[in-house]
Structure formats: C-alpha cells, structure tokens
PDB file of C-alpha atoms in Angstrom:
ATOM      1  CA  UNK A   1      72.135 211.920 166.977  1.00  0.00           C
ATOM      2  CA  UNK A   2      70.646 210.269 163.822  1.00  0.00           C
ATOM      3  CA  UNK A   3      69.802 206.792 164.314  1.00  0.00           C
ATOM      4  CA  UNK A   4      71.880 204.260 162.123  1.00  0.00           C
ATOM      5  CA  UNK A   5      69.932 202.379 159.129  1.00  0.00           C
ATOM      6  CA  UNK A   6      70.083 198.887 158.369  1.00  0.00           C
ATOM      7  CA  UNK A   7      67.862 196.740 156.262  1.00  0.00           C
ATOM      8  CA  UNK A   8      64.862 195.244 158.149  1.00  0.00           C
ATOM      9  CA  UNK A   9      64.368 192.654 155.169  1.00  0.00           C
ATOM     10  CA  UNK A  10      64.958 192.070 151.585  1.00  0.00           C
ATOM     11  CA  UNK A  11      66.871 194.779 149.938  1.00  0.00           C
ATOM     12  CA  UNK A  12      64.250 194.770 147.020  1.00  0.00           C
ATOM     13  CA  UNK A  13      61.297 195.108 149.326  1.00  0.00           C
ATOM     14  CA  UNK A  14      60.405 198.843 150.481  1.00  0.00           C
ATOM     15  CA  UNK A  15      58.970 197.795 153.577  1.00  0.00           C
ATOM     16  CA  UNK A  16      62.748 196.898 154.451  1.00  0.00           C
ATOM     17  CA  UNK A  17      63.104 200.661 154.825  1.00  0.00           C
ATOM     18  CA  UNK A  18      62.695 203.441 156.993  1.00  0.00           C
ATOM     19  CA  UNK A  19      59.026 205.087 157.090  1.00  0.00           C
ATOM     20  CA  UNK A  20      60.510 208.286 155.581  1.00  0.00           C
ATOM     21  CA  UNK A  21      62.056 206.726 152.726  1.00  0.00           C
ATOM     22  CA  UNK A  22      58.772 204.373 152.130  1.00  0.00           C
ATOM     23  CA  UNK A  23      56.824 207.544 152.271  1.00  0.00           C
ATOM     24  CA  UNK A  24      59.398 209.415 149.548  1.00  0.00           C
ATOM     25  CA  UNK A  25      58.860 206.575 147.192  1.00  0.00           C
ATOM     26  CA  UNK A  26      55.058 206.507 147.517  1.00  0.00           C
ATOM     27  CA  UNK A  27      54.640 210.528 147.210  1.00  0.00           C
ATOM     28  CA  UNK A  28      57.192 210.624 143.925  1.00  0.00           C
ATOM     29  CA  UNK A  29      54.993 207.592 142.352  1.00  0.00           C
ATOM     30  CA  UNK A  30      52.735 209.641 140.212  1.00  0.00           C
ATOM     31  CA  UNK A  31      55.909 211.485 138.593  1.00  0.00           C
ATOM     32  CA  UNK A  32      57.496 207.986 138.008  1.00  0.00           C
ATOM     33  CA  UNK A  33      54.138 206.643 136.685  1.00  0.00           C
ATOM     34  CA  UNK A  34      54.030 209.467 134.185  1.00  0.00           C
ATOM     35  CA  UNK A  35      57.251 208.278 132.718  1.00  0.00           C
ATOM     36  CA  UNK A  36      55.907 204.679 132.447  1.00  0.00           C
ATOM     37  CA  UNK A  37      52.908 206.184 130.380  1.00  0.00           C
ATOM     38  CA  UNK A  38      54.808 208.207 128.131  1.00  0.00           C
ATOM     39  CA  UNK A  39      53.817 208.041 124.496  1.00  0.00           C
ATOM     40  CA  UNK A  40      57.213 207.135 123.486  1.00  0.00           C
ATOM     41  CA  UNK A  41      56.964 203.620 124.615  1.00  0.00           C
ATOM     42  CA  UNK A  42      53.705 202.841 123.307  1.00  0.00           C
ATOM     43  CA  UNK A  43      55.089 203.847 119.692  1.00  0.00           C
ATOM     44  CA  UNK A  44      58.186 201.763 120.173  1.00  0.00           C
ATOM     45  CA  UNK A  45      55.957 198.775 121.504  1.00  0.00           C
ATOM     46  CA  UNK A  46      53.754 199.129 118.544  1.00  0.00           C
ATOM     47  CA  UNK A  47      57.001 199.612 116.382  1.00  0.00           C
ATOM     48  CA  UNK A  48      55.464 202.751 115.028  1.00  0.00           C
ATOM     49  CA  UNK A  49      57.777 205.375 115.922  1.00  0.00           C
ATOM     50  CA  UNK A  50      59.005 207.482 112.932  1.00  0.00           C
ATOM     51  CA  UNK A  51      62.627 207.600 111.844  1.00  0.00           C
ATOM     52  CA  UNK A  52      62.848 211.400 112.859  1.00  0.00           C
ATOM     53  CA  UNK A  53      61.609 210.570 116.560  1.00  0.00           C
ATOM     54  CA  UNK A  54      63.825 207.564 116.683  1.00  0.00           C
ATOM     55  CA  UNK A  55      66.751 209.840 115.723  1.00  0.00           C
ATOM     56  CA  UNK A  56      65.700 212.543 118.405  1.00  0.00           C
ATOM     57  CA  UNK A  57      65.285 209.811 120.916  1.00  0.00           C
ATOM     58  CA  UNK A  58      68.726 208.307 120.437  1.00  0.00           C
ATOM     59  CA  UNK A  59      70.592 211.911 119.959  1.00  0.00           C
ATOM     60  CA  UNK A  60      68.667 213.399 122.731  1.00  0.00           C
ATOM     61  CA  UNK A  61      69.019 210.813 125.485  1.00  0.00           C
ATOM     62  CA  UNK A  62      72.552 210.079 124.645  1.00  0.00           C
ATOM     63  CA  UNK A  63      74.175 212.913 126.818  1.00  0.00           C
ATOM     64  CA  UNK A  64      72.657 211.146 129.802  1.00  0.00           C
ATOM     65  CA  UNK A  65      73.943 207.843 128.669  1.00  0.00           C
ATOM     66  CA  UNK A  66      77.437 209.139 127.954  1.00  0.00           C
ATOM     67  CA  UNK A  67      77.613 211.492 131.076  1.00  0.00           C
ATOM     68  CA  UNK A  68      76.275 208.658 133.619  1.00  0.00           C
ATOM     69  CA  UNK A  69      80.007 207.566 134.771  1.00  0.00           C
ATOM     70  CA  UNK A  70      80.746 211.147 135.197  1.00  0.00           C
ATOM     71  CA  UNK A  71      77.647 211.864 137.556  1.00  0.00           C
ATOM     72  CA  UNK A  72      78.754 208.799 139.397  1.00  0.00           C
ATOM     73  CA  UNK A  73      82.362 210.180 139.562  1.00  0.00           C
ATOM     74  CA  UNK A  74      81.002 213.591 141.183  1.00  0.00           C
ATOM     75  CA  UNK A  75      79.503 211.222 143.904  1.00  0.00           C
ATOM     76  CA  UNK A  76      82.611 209.285 144.320  1.00  0.00           C
ATOM     77  CA  UNK A  77      84.508 212.424 145.113  1.00  0.00           C
ATOM     78  CA  UNK A  78      82.324 213.398 147.946  1.00  0.00           C
ATOM     79  CA  UNK A  79      83.027 210.272 149.797  1.00  0.00           C
ATOM     80  CA  UNK A  80      85.662 209.718 152.467  1.00  0.00           C
ATOM     81  CA  UNK A  81      86.892 206.412 153.289  1.00  0.00           C
ATOM     82  CA  UNK A  82      86.124 205.634 157.120  1.00  0.00           C
ATOM     83  CA  UNK A  83      84.039 208.702 157.590  1.00  0.00           C
ATOM     84  CA  UNK A  84      80.556 206.716 157.976  1.00  0.00           C
ATOM     85  CA  UNK A  85      79.135 203.619 156.900  1.00  0.00           C
ATOM     86  CA  UNK A  86      77.230 205.098 154.176  1.00  0.00           C
ATOM     87  CA  UNK A  87      80.524 206.681 152.783  1.00  0.00           C
ATOM     88  CA  UNK A  88      82.254 203.314 152.749  1.00  0.00           C
ATOM     89  CA  UNK A  89      79.266 201.711 151.190  1.00  0.00           C
ATOM     90  CA  UNK A  90      78.863 204.425 148.729  1.00  0.00           C
ATOM     91  CA  UNK A  91      82.534 204.280 147.675  1.00  0.00           C
ATOM     92  CA  UNK A  92      82.774 200.456 147.091  1.00  0.00           C
ATOM     93  CA  UNK A  93      79.722 200.504 145.083  1.00  0.00           C
ATOM     94  CA  UNK A  94      80.457 203.574 142.900  1.00  0.00           C
ATOM     95  CA  UNK A  95      84.143 202.104 142.158  1.00  0.00           C
ATOM     96  CA  UNK A  96      82.547 198.998 141.193  1.00  0.00           C
ATOM     97  CA  UNK A  97      79.902 200.337 138.960  1.00  0.00           C
ATOM     98  CA  UNK A  98      81.220 203.200 137.137  1.00  0.00           C
ATOM     99  CA  UNK A  99      83.047 200.832 134.772  1.00  0.00           C
ATOM    100  CA  UNK A 100      79.859 199.127 134.012  1.00  0.00           C
ATOM    101  CA  UNK A 101      78.258 202.308 133.066  1.00  0.00           C
ATOM    102  CA  UNK A 102      80.955 202.913 130.452  1.00  0.00           C
ATOM    103  CA  UNK A 103      80.038 199.655 128.823  1.00  0.00           C
ATOM    104  CA  UNK A 104      76.316 200.757 128.729  1.00  0.00           C
ATOM    105  CA  UNK A 105      77.252 203.810 126.464  1.00  0.00           C
ATOM    106  CA  UNK A 106      78.551 201.241 123.911  1.00  0.00           C
ATOM    107  CA  UNK A 107      75.566 199.156 123.994  1.00  0.00           C
ATOM    108  CA  UNK A 108      73.520 202.312 123.398  1.00  0.00           C
ATOM    109  CA  UNK A 109      75.372 203.092 120.405  1.00  0.00           C
ATOM    110  CA  UNK A 110      74.713 199.589 119.144  1.00  0.00           C
ATOM    111  CA  UNK A 111      71.004 200.150 119.748  1.00  0.00           C
ATOM    112  CA  UNK A 112      70.896 203.373 117.722  1.00  0.00           C
ATOM    113  CA  UNK A 113      72.556 201.928 114.634  1.00  0.00           C
ATOM    114  CA  UNK A 114      70.331 198.703 115.005  1.00  0.00           C
ATOM    115  CA  UNK A 115      67.401 201.290 115.119  1.00  0.00           C
ATOM    116  CA  UNK A 116      68.826 203.260 112.060  1.00  0.00           C
ATOM    117  CA  UNK A 117      70.647 205.969 113.500  1.00  0.00           C
ATOM    118  CA  UNK A 118      74.281 206.216 112.843  1.00  0.00           C
ATOM    119  CA  UNK A 119      76.951 206.286 115.537  1.00  0.00           C
ATOM    120  CA  UNK A 120      78.464 209.567 113.904  1.00  0.00           C
ATOM    121  CA  UNK A 121      74.850 211.250 114.275  1.00  0.00           C
ATOM    122  CA  UNK A 122      74.667 210.155 117.851  1.00  0.00           C
ATOM    123  CA  UNK A 123      78.046 211.370 118.880  1.00  0.00           C
ATOM    124  CA  UNK A 124      77.875 214.497 116.801  1.00  0.00           C
ATOM    125  CA  UNK A 125      74.261 215.288 116.073  1.00  0.00           C
ATOM    126  CA  UNK A 126      72.307 218.274 117.377  1.00  0.00           C
ATOM    127  CA  UNK A 127      69.960 217.043 120.207  1.00  0.00           C
ATOM    128  CA  UNK A 128      66.371 218.359 120.071  1.00  0.00           C
ATOM    129  CA  UNK A 129      65.920 221.625 121.669  1.00  0.00           C
ATOM    130  CA  UNK A 130      64.967 221.229 125.056  1.00  0.00           C
ATOM    131  CA  UNK A 131      66.014 217.627 125.488  1.00  0.00           C
ATOM    132  CA  UNK A 132      69.001 218.269 127.612  1.00  0.00           C
ATOM    133  CA  UNK A 133      66.654 218.872 130.549  1.00  0.00           C
ATOM    134  CA  UNK A 134      67.624 215.555 132.367  1.00  0.00           C
ATOM    135  CA  UNK A 135      71.465 215.692 131.470  1.00  0.00           C
ATOM    136  CA  UNK A 136      71.670 219.097 132.873  1.00  0.00           C
ATOM    137  CA  UNK A 137      69.801 218.240 136.046  1.00  0.00           C
ATOM    138  CA  UNK A 138      71.858 214.899 136.785  1.00  0.00           C
ATOM    139  CA  UNK A 139      75.067 216.956 135.968  1.00  0.00           C
ATOM    140  CA  UNK A 140      73.755 219.875 138.521  1.00  0.00           C
ATOM    141  CA  UNK A 141      72.612 217.580 141.440  1.00  0.00           C
ATOM    142  CA  UNK A 142      75.550 214.998 141.102  1.00  0.00           C
ATOM    143  CA  UNK A 143      78.285 218.003 141.005  1.00  0.00           C
ATOM    144  CA  UNK A 144      76.790 220.286 143.566  1.00  0.00           C
ATOM    145  CA  UNK A 145      74.579 218.746 145.913  1.00  0.00           C
ATOM    146  CA  UNK A 146      75.093 216.285 148.695  1.00  0.00           C
ATOM    147  CA  UNK A 147      76.059 212.569 148.152  1.00  0.00           C
ATOM    148  CA  UNK A 148      72.815 211.655 149.329  1.00  0.00           C
ATOM    149  CA  UNK A 149      70.937 213.770 146.932  1.00  0.00           C
ATOM    150  CA  UNK A 150      72.693 213.114 143.965  1.00  0.00           C
ATOM    151  CA  UNK A 151      72.714 209.251 144.325  1.00  0.00           C
ATOM    152  CA  UNK A 152      68.759 209.515 145.110  1.00  0.00           C
ATOM    153  CA  UNK A 153      68.320 211.608 141.930  1.00  0.00           C
ATOM    154  CA  UNK A 154      70.607 209.659 139.767  1.00  0.00           C
ATOM    155  CA  UNK A 155      71.358 206.035 140.768  1.00  0.00           C
ATOM    156  CA  UNK A 156      67.908 205.397 142.271  1.00  0.00           C
ATOM    157  CA  UNK A 157      65.471 207.741 140.329  1.00  0.00           C
ATOM    158  CA  UNK A 158      66.752 207.610 136.790  1.00  0.00           C
ATOM    159  CA  UNK A 159      68.115 204.076 136.935  1.00  0.00           C
ATOM    160  CA  UNK A 160      64.844 203.024 138.489  1.00  0.00           C
ATOM    161  CA  UNK A 161      62.741 204.613 136.089  1.00  0.00           C
ATOM    162  CA  UNK A 162      64.860 203.478 133.117  1.00  0.00           C
ATOM    163  CA  UNK A 163      64.200 199.944 134.195  1.00  0.00           C
ATOM    164  CA  UNK A 164      60.384 200.451 134.220  1.00  0.00           C
ATOM    165  CA  UNK A 165      60.489 201.739 130.613  1.00  0.00           C
ATOM    166  CA  UNK A 166      62.971 199.476 129.321  1.00  0.00           C
ATOM    167  CA  UNK A 167      61.174 196.279 130.516  1.00  0.00           C
ATOM    168  CA  UNK A 168      58.279 197.503 128.536  1.00  0.00           C
ATOM    169  CA  UNK A 169      60.187 198.024 125.242  1.00  0.00           C
ATOM    170  CA  UNK A 170      62.114 194.992 125.835  1.00  0.00           C
ATOM    171  CA  UNK A 171      59.094 192.731 126.183  1.00  0.00           C
ATOM    172  CA  UNK A 172      57.444 194.142 122.831  1.00  0.00           C
ATOM    173  CA  UNK A 173      58.235 191.175 120.050  1.00  0.00           C
ATOM    174  CA  UNK A 174      56.866 193.695 117.363  1.00  0.00           C
ATOM    175  CA  UNK A 175      59.951 196.101 118.519  1.00  0.00           C
ATOM    176  CA  UNK A 176      62.533 193.598 118.487  1.00  0.00           C
ATOM    177  CA  UNK A 177      61.288 192.361 115.176  1.00  0.00           C
ATOM    178  CA  UNK A 178      61.444 195.888 113.659  1.00  0.00           C
ATOM    179  CA  UNK A 179      65.002 195.825 114.092  1.00  0.00           C
ATOM    180  CA  UNK A 180      67.231 194.161 111.335  1.00  0.00           C
ATOM    181  CA  UNK A 181      68.070 190.459 112.053  1.00  0.00           C
ATOM    182  CA  UNK A 182      71.550 191.090 111.612  1.00  0.00           C
ATOM    183  CA  UNK A 183      72.796 192.824 114.850  1.00  0.00           C
ATOM    184  CA  UNK A 184      69.631 192.592 116.298  1.00  0.00           C
ATOM    185  CA  UNK A 185      71.108 190.757 119.346  1.00  0.00           C
ATOM    186  CA  UNK A 186      73.508 193.550 119.987  1.00  0.00           C
ATOM    187  CA  UNK A 187      71.156 195.993 119.384  1.00  0.00           C
ATOM    188  CA  UNK A 188      69.003 194.862 122.179  1.00  0.00           C
ATOM    189  CA  UNK A 189      71.679 194.364 124.625  1.00  0.00           C
ATOM    190  CA  UNK A 190      71.145 197.830 126.261  1.00  0.00           C
ATOM    191  CA  UNK A 191      67.288 197.197 126.758  1.00  0.00           C
ATOM    192  CA  UNK A 192      68.019 193.444 127.977  1.00  0.00           C
ATOM    193  CA  UNK A 193      70.306 194.703 130.673  1.00  0.00           C
ATOM    194  CA  UNK A 194      68.122 197.522 131.973  1.00  0.00           C
ATOM    195  CA  UNK A 195      64.956 195.490 131.608  1.00  0.00           C
ATOM    196  CA  UNK A 196      66.045 192.780 134.340  1.00  0.00           C
ATOM    197  CA  UNK A 197      63.441 191.924 136.742  1.00  0.00           C
ATOM    198  CA  UNK A 198      66.049 191.454 139.389  1.00  0.00           C
ATOM    199  CA  UNK A 199      68.160 194.612 138.806  1.00  0.00           C
ATOM    200  CA  UNK A 200      69.313 195.454 142.021  1.00  0.00           C
ATOM    201  CA  UNK A 201      71.170 198.823 141.182  1.00  0.00           C
ATOM    202  CA  UNK A 202      68.251 201.310 142.320  1.00  0.00           C
ATOM    203  CA  UNK A 203      67.788 199.220 145.217  1.00  0.00           C
ATOM    204  CA  UNK A 204      71.653 199.193 146.338  1.00  0.00           C
ATOM    205  CA  UNK A 205      71.257 203.096 145.616  1.00  0.00           C
ATOM    206  CA  UNK A 206      68.390 203.545 147.962  1.00  0.00           C
ATOM    207  CA  UNK A 207      70.019 201.473 150.619  1.00  0.00           C
ATOM    208  CA  UNK A 208      73.085 203.613 150.159  1.00  0.00           C
ATOM    209  CA  UNK A 209      70.816 206.876 150.579  1.00  0.00           C
ATOM    210  CA  UNK A 210      69.410 205.456 153.713  1.00  0.00           C
ATOM    211  CA  UNK A 211      72.570 204.527 155.259  1.00  0.00           C
ATOM    212  CA  UNK A 212      73.837 208.094 154.596  1.00  0.00           C
ATOM    213  CA  UNK A 213      70.806 209.818 156.078  1.00  0.00           C
ATOM    214  CA  UNK A 214      70.054 207.260 158.690  1.00  0.00           C
ATOM    215  CA  UNK A 215      66.702 206.051 159.691  1.00  0.00           C
ATOM    216  CA  UNK A 216      65.051 209.515 161.101  1.00  0.00           C
ATOM    217  CA  UNK A 217      66.880 212.139 159.282  1.00  0.00           C
ATOM    218  CA  UNK A 218      65.670 215.643 159.812  1.00  0.00           C
ATOM    219  CA  UNK A 219      62.733 216.670 157.853  1.00  0.00           C
ATOM    220  CA  UNK A 220      64.429 219.262 155.502  1.00  0.00           C
ATOM    221  CA  UNK A 221      66.918 216.627 154.364  1.00  0.00           C
ATOM    222  CA  UNK A 222      63.916 214.160 153.763  1.00  0.00           C
ATOM    223  CA  UNK A 223      62.057 217.107 151.800  1.00  0.00           C
ATOM    224  CA  UNK A 224      65.328 217.983 149.950  1.00  0.00           C
ATOM    225  CA  UNK A 225      66.155 214.389 148.718  1.00  0.00           C
ATOM    226  CA  UNK A 226      62.434 213.770 147.643  1.00  0.00           C
ATOM    227  CA  UNK A 227      62.416 217.079 145.694  1.00  0.00           C
ATOM    228  CA  UNK A 228      65.649 215.713 143.893  1.00  0.00           C
ATOM    229  CA  UNK A 229      64.014 212.461 143.027  1.00  0.00           C
ATOM    230  CA  UNK A 230      60.881 214.127 141.779  1.00  0.00           C
ATOM    231  CA  UNK A 231      62.768 216.527 139.870  1.00  0.00           C
ATOM    232  CA  UNK A 232      64.578 213.506 138.096  1.00  0.00           C
ATOM    233  CA  UNK A 233      61.354 212.079 136.912  1.00  0.00           C
ATOM    234  CA  UNK A 234      59.988 215.317 135.694  1.00  0.00           C
ATOM    235  CA  UNK A 235      63.216 216.059 133.946  1.00  0.00           C
ATOM    236  CA  UNK A 236      62.999 212.733 132.244  1.00  0.00           C
ATOM    237  CA  UNK A 237      59.603 213.405 130.944  1.00  0.00           C
ATOM    238  CA  UNK A 238      60.381 216.704 129.833  1.00  0.00           C
ATOM    239  CA  UNK A 239      63.463 214.945 127.751  1.00  0.00           C
ATOM    240  CA  UNK A 240      61.025 212.448 126.183  1.00  0.00           C
ATOM    241  CA  UNK A 241      58.511 215.128 125.539  1.00  0.00           C
ATOM    242  CA  UNK A 242      61.063 217.325 123.706  1.00  0.00           C
ATOM    243  CA  UNK A 243      62.175 214.126 121.398  1.00  0.00           C
ATOM    244  CA  UNK A 244      58.451 213.604 120.485  1.00  0.00           C
ATOM    245  CA  UNK A 245      57.607 217.338 119.886  1.00  0.00           C
ATOM    246  CA  UNK A 246      56.831 216.762 116.231  1.00  0.00           C
ATOM    247  CA  UNK A 247      54.735 213.981 116.531  1.00  0.00           C
ATOM    248  CA  UNK A 248      53.010 215.094 119.687  1.00  0.00           C
ATOM    249  CA  UNK A 249      52.088 218.124 117.878  1.00  0.00           C
ATOM    250  CA  UNK A 250      50.538 216.198 114.920  1.00  0.00           C
ATOM    251  CA  UNK A 251      48.503 214.356 117.279  1.00  0.00           C
ATOM    252  CA  UNK A 252      47.228 217.413 119.095  1.00  0.00           C
ATOM    253  CA  UNK A 253      46.304 218.717 115.800  1.00  0.00           C
ATOM    254  CA  UNK A 254      44.470 215.791 114.666  1.00  0.00           C
ATOM    255  CA  UNK A 255      42.503 215.465 117.938  1.00  0.00           C
ATOM    256  CA  UNK A 256      41.345 219.236 117.723  1.00  0.00           C
ATOM    257  CA  UNK A 257      40.046 218.630 114.099  1.00  0.00           C
ATOM    258  CA  UNK A 258      38.298 215.432 115.067  1.00  0.00           C
TER     259      UNK A 258
END
C-alpha cells in the first residue's frame, strides 16, 4: 500500500515534499527555464513589442485564460468526497478557486485593451496558427487523464511558470509606462495578481498531487506525471513561439545577413 504523504515543512519549500516530487521538479527545470528566457518577455520588459505580436499574444493565449476554469471543472468531476484525503483536498481547493479564475479572464481583457487590443478582437479574432498548443494540451490532460496528472499539468506547471514570467514583466517600469495612464492600473491587474512572490496556488496544487499519489507511488505514475508537467512547459513555449513567429523570422534573417 502506498505511504500517505504529509508536508514535512513549509508548503513553499520543495524539500517539504517527497523525493520523487523533488526529482520531478528538478528534471523539468530546463523546460521551465526556457519559458522564463523567452524573447516575448525581454521585448515586453524593454517595451519594444510590436503591435502585431502584442495582438498575437493577447489573442493566442486567451483560449487558455478563458478555459482555465473549465480545466479545473474537469478535475473537480474526477473527485469523490470521502474517497481519499487527496480527493477531499482537491475538491475543496478546486471549488474555491474556479470562481477566482473567472475573474482572471476579465483582468486579461482589461490588460489587452490597455495594450491596444480590443476586447472584440480577443474574443473573436483568429489566433495565430499553432498557438493553440497549450490550450489543446490542457484540455486533453484535464479532461482525459488522471486527477493528479491534470492538476500537475495545469494548476502546478502552467500556473507556476506563469508566475515566473508575469513577475518579470510586472517588475518592468518601462512596460508599465508603455500603457496609457488612463486604465493602466486595471490593465496591470492580471500581471500583478500572477506576479505575487507569495503566490501559493502552484504549491497548493503540488501538495494535492503528492497527497493523491502518496510518498512512494509506482515508478510509472511518477514518470507519467513528470511527462505531463514537461509537456505543459513545452506547449507553453510553442504557443509563445507561434505568437512571435513574425518577429522571430525577421531576427533570424538579420542574424544570417550579419
């Protein structure tokens, strides 16, 4: 029988988690770091992101923002009250946070409008080809995979990496000042919420995943959850690449001509 997991220290300290979870986080760090190093954020930080790429980003990432409560609803449907401590922990957490994610959708639209992309364009515009990679993956894993895999891929991996990059952009004075003064505060609200140093959501999700799987789950379960986490990071990078295809192509041409 799998040994029950309980935190051995602070929730936001990776050493408080089982060895298998520490190893999973470490083994996926390169894929997560690729998101942090993405050209999208350096362009935002320097306030040099062109209008077309801004539009691509706001429209291309919107399906993930809009559907995130749906991903969590798929996970909620897999829980059974009283079946296990992990089920109960997941159920309480998902019920509490689904409504929060709905508010985040409105904040994203405010950010887009502040950045010069109309609400109508975000809601009805054609996303860049291939930018659905992350949205499609999150839908697949949350709908069809296990509760642990779905929450690891979305609430741990996607929310965690989003906290990384949003912090980088939010701390840029140049980016903030590139937005119109009128509506700037509302426009930065989405970034502000996701850039919080003390954001506990990804850590709470990791605790739920570990509670569901226990302190020494079978190797195949560990490998599967690890692959789901890595795939989320890769899908996020692909989505960002597709949103920047035009500007990246120009840079490659310039580099080749230099």
